[in-house]
Amino acid sequence: MSAAGPRENDNPPEEATVRSSAASSFEAVKVTDQVYWVGAIDWGVRDFHGYATDRGSTYNAYLILADKITLIDTVKAPFAGELLSRIASVVDPAKVDYVISNHAEMDHSGALREVLEALNPEKVFASAMGVKALEEHFHLDGHVTGVADGETLSLGSAGLTFVEARMLHWPDSMMTYLAEERLLFSNDAFGMHLASSERFDDELQQWLLEEEAARYFANILLPFSPLIAKLLEKVAGLGIDIDMIATSHGPIWRKGGDRIASLYATWASGERGDTAVVVFDTMWQSTAKMARAIGEGLTAGGARVKLMPLRAAHRSDVAVELLDAGALLVGSPTLNNNMFPTVADVLTYVKGLRPRGLIGAAFGSYGWGGQAVGQIEDILRDMKVDLAADGLKTKYVPDAAALRECRDLGVKIAGKLKGMVKV
Ligand code: FEO
């Protein structure tokens, strides 16, 4: 990277008016009078560290045209040229004074080195943890300046306040507030993986926003629910007005900021409902038959039921259901003395997401060893799932009596769920 040092700003903002975009293949999108979206739309991405992003994503970066022209975040590495082109559509990239990295994960910082080489900004800012993380990723030779929680930065005609948001989604994460526009650059918080040509929430359908925001929360932020509840309190306690939330993924909340904050409060509360999620795989349909009989019992007992055969459901789909389900039942045949690989996959994934307050049970068919059910129970105990019934095993193929036991298990779990759910 080029050495970043003080340099004269010969392009004051009143003159830094929007340039002709004739030379730019990619154009910035105006967010407010002085803020532009200069990010990238990734229509094809289908995996975000194990989370299936079926609708693609965006990596949002923003340009503030204040006295000190400031770039908030960058994009994933392959989109560096696109970001630079969008900046060039509104201002000479050489005029950018500051770069702020709200989060060091590669989807926001992957293009950082290339962007810094192209812009040669006066300063690069990150949280104290961000300075360390960026150095460890990109070896920037100490060119990043740390900012503290609550610290302010004058851009001349505007001012920024930094708000630490540790573990949302990494230890370095922070948000940046632009008072003049009442705009919060929230980075990962309040985002979603959704590629769209629309940049604002009010241009998209509400069901789609809520579905993808829930999927994002369940797959990315669920482990940090207690911290989210505290962060929401902290932001409310700052006494700042927020008209817009400019996240780093998906649309900008221009109208629905209050709604997404309220949804976050609900999801972070860990409140559980009366749905039982039955996750299973099967070799010769025996465990599948058990799952269906358990499902019948759950329904008969008054629970809502979601059967999730792992040949049809992705681990990310299971995570979404666990956002507010009350019970998790897991079934697997025993294969070579172990649970089925797909079941191990989903349990490893959801264990990491640390859903709280679930009840559960294990079940499965076997031929001789039958270890899978016990292995599942061990993992459920590690997850602090309250095992509401003994694990159920069936040798080879369940007969009518075995299926009746499965149904009875479902009824029993439904009864316990009813006792848990607030009315
Ligand atoms: Fe969007 Fe934690 O990165």
Short mmCIF file of N, CA and C in Angstrom, two decimals, residues 38-39 59-63 70-76 83 87 98-105 107-112 115 119 124-126 134 172 174-176 185-188 246-249:
data_model
loop_
_atom_site.label_atom_id
_atom_site.label_comp_id
_atom_site.label_asym_id
_atom_site.label_seq_id
_atom_site.Cartn_x
_atom_site.Cartn_y
_atom_site.Cartn_z
N VAL A 38 -21.90 3.04 -2.66
CA VAL A 38 -20.87 2.74 -3.67
C VAL A 38 -20.45 1.27 -3.56
N GLY A 39 -21.36 0.42 -3.15
CA GLY A 39 -21.04 -0.99 -2.90
C GLY A 39 -21.16 -1.87 -4.14
N TYR A 59 -22.59 -6.13 -0.81
CA TYR A 59 -21.56 -5.64 0.10
C TYR A 59 -21.66 -4.12 -0.01
N ASN A 60 -22.25 -3.51 0.99
CA ASN A 60 -22.54 -2.08 0.89
C ASN A 60 -21.37 -1.26 1.42
N ALA A 61 -20.95 -0.31 0.63
CA ALA A 61 -19.98 0.68 1.06
C ALA A 61 -20.61 2.05 0.78
N TYR A 62 -20.19 3.04 1.54
CA TYR A 62 -20.84 4.36 1.43
C TYR A 62 -19.80 5.46 1.36
N LEU A 63 -20.12 6.47 0.59
CA LEU A 63 -19.23 7.61 0.45
C LEU A 63 -19.93 8.84 1.02
N THR A 70 -15.22 10.83 2.81
CA THR A 70 -14.99 9.63 3.64
C THR A 70 -15.69 8.42 3.05
N LEU A 71 -14.94 7.34 2.96
CA LEU A 71 -15.49 6.06 2.51
C LEU A 71 -15.75 5.18 3.73
N ILE A 72 -16.98 4.69 3.85
CA ILE A 72 -17.31 3.77 4.95
C ILE A 72 -17.28 2.35 4.38
N ASP A 73 -16.31 1.57 4.81
CA ASP A 73 -16.16 0.16 4.42
C ASP A 73 -15.81 0.01 2.93
N THR A 74 -15.37 -1.20 2.60
CA THR A 74 -15.13 -1.51 1.19
C THR A 74 -16.03 -2.70 0.83
N VAL A 75 -15.57 -3.56 -0.05
CA VAL A 75 -16.39 -4.67 -0.53
C VAL A 75 -15.53 -5.94 -0.58
N LYS A 76 -16.13 -7.05 -0.96
CA LYS A 76 -15.39 -8.29 -1.15
C LYS A 76 -14.38 -8.08 -2.29
N LEU A 83 -16.37 -0.93 -6.96
CA LEU A 83 -16.46 0.11 -5.92
C LEU A 83 -15.74 1.38 -6.38
N ILE A 87 -17.31 5.13 -6.97
CA ILE A 87 -16.78 6.36 -6.35
C ILE A 87 -16.49 7.39 -7.44
N TYR A 98 -10.64 10.05 3.96
CA TYR A 98 -10.66 9.06 5.03
C TYR A 98 -11.33 7.77 4.55
N VAL A 99 -10.85 6.67 5.10
CA VAL A 99 -11.54 5.39 4.94
C VAL A 99 -11.81 4.87 6.36
N ILE A 100 -13.04 4.45 6.58
CA ILE A 100 -13.41 3.88 7.88
C ILE A 100 -13.78 2.42 7.68
N SER A 101 -13.15 1.56 8.44
CA SER A 101 -13.48 0.13 8.38
C SER A 101 -14.28 -0.21 9.63
N ASN A 102 -15.56 -0.44 9.44
CA ASN A 102 -16.41 -0.79 10.58
C ASN A 102 -16.22 -2.24 11.00
N HIS A 103 -15.63 -3.06 10.11
CA HIS A 103 -15.55 -4.51 10.40
C HIS A 103 -14.51 -5.13 9.46
N ALA A 104 -13.66 -5.98 10.04
CA ALA A 104 -12.53 -6.50 9.27
C ALA A 104 -12.85 -7.76 8.47
N GLU A 105 -14.06 -8.31 8.59
CA GLU A 105 -14.30 -9.55 7.84
C GLU A 105 -14.18 -9.26 6.34
N ASP A 107 -15.68 -9.86 3.64
CA ASP A 107 -16.74 -9.38 2.75
C ASP A 107 -16.80 -7.85 2.76
N HIS A 108 -16.19 -7.22 3.77
CA HIS A 108 -16.14 -5.75 3.81
C HIS A 108 -14.73 -5.20 3.64
N SER A 109 -13.75 -6.02 3.91
CA SER A 109 -12.37 -5.52 3.87
C SER A 109 -11.54 -6.17 2.78
N GLY A 110 -12.11 -7.15 2.08
CA GLY A 110 -11.33 -7.88 1.09
C GLY A 110 -10.68 -6.98 0.05
N ALA A 111 -11.38 -5.89 -0.29
CA ALA A 111 -10.87 -4.97 -1.30
C ALA A 111 -10.02 -3.86 -0.69
N LEU A 112 -9.79 -3.91 0.62
CA LEU A 112 -9.19 -2.75 1.30
C LEU A 112 -7.81 -2.38 0.75
N VAL A 115 -8.11 -0.83 -2.61
CA VAL A 115 -8.77 0.48 -2.51
C VAL A 115 -7.81 1.51 -1.92
N LEU A 119 -6.78 4.94 -3.66
CA LEU A 119 -7.24 6.22 -3.10
C LEU A 119 -6.15 7.00 -2.38
N VAL A 124 -6.89 6.06 7.73
CA VAL A 124 -7.78 4.90 7.76
C VAL A 124 -8.13 4.68 9.23
N PHE A 125 -9.41 4.53 9.53
CA PHE A 125 -9.84 4.36 10.92
C PHE A 125 -10.55 3.02 11.11
N ALA A 126 -10.36 2.47 12.30
CA ALA A 126 -11.08 1.25 12.70
C ALA A 126 -11.13 1.25 14.22
N LEU A 134 -7.24 -5.91 11.13
CA LEU A 134 -6.84 -5.50 9.77
C LEU A 134 -5.35 -5.74 9.57
N ASP A 172 -14.19 -6.94 16.49
CA ASP A 172 -13.80 -5.61 16.02
C ASP A 172 -14.98 -4.75 15.59
N MET A 174 -17.89 -2.31 14.68
CA MET A 174 -18.42 -1.06 15.22
C MET A 174 -19.42 -0.47 14.22
N MET A 175 -20.17 0.50 14.70
CA MET A 175 -21.09 1.23 13.84
C MET A 175 -20.64 2.69 13.82
N THR A 176 -21.05 3.40 12.80
CA THR A 176 -20.65 4.80 12.68
C THR A 176 -21.91 5.64 12.45
N PHE A 185 -24.52 3.92 10.08
CA PHE A 185 -23.89 2.88 9.27
C PHE A 185 -23.68 1.69 10.21
N SER A 186 -24.53 0.68 10.10
CA SER A 186 -24.61 -0.35 11.14
C SER A 186 -23.77 -1.58 10.84
N ASN A 187 -23.12 -1.59 9.69
CA ASN A 187 -22.36 -2.76 9.25
C ASN A 187 -23.24 -4.02 9.25
N ASP A 188 -22.78 -5.14 9.83
CA ASP A 188 -23.55 -6.39 9.71
C ASP A 188 -24.93 -6.30 10.38
N ALA A 246 -28.10 2.29 7.48
CA ALA A 246 -27.40 1.85 6.27
C ALA A 246 -26.54 0.65 6.65
N THR A 247 -27.08 -0.53 6.39
CA THR A 247 -26.37 -1.77 6.75
C THR A 247 -25.31 -2.08 5.69
N SER A 248 -24.57 -3.13 5.96
CA SER A 248 -23.55 -3.54 4.98
C SER A 248 -24.01 -4.68 4.08
N HIS A 249 -25.21 -5.21 4.33
CA HIS A 249 -25.76 -6.24 3.45
C HIS A 249 -27.24 -5.97 3.24
#
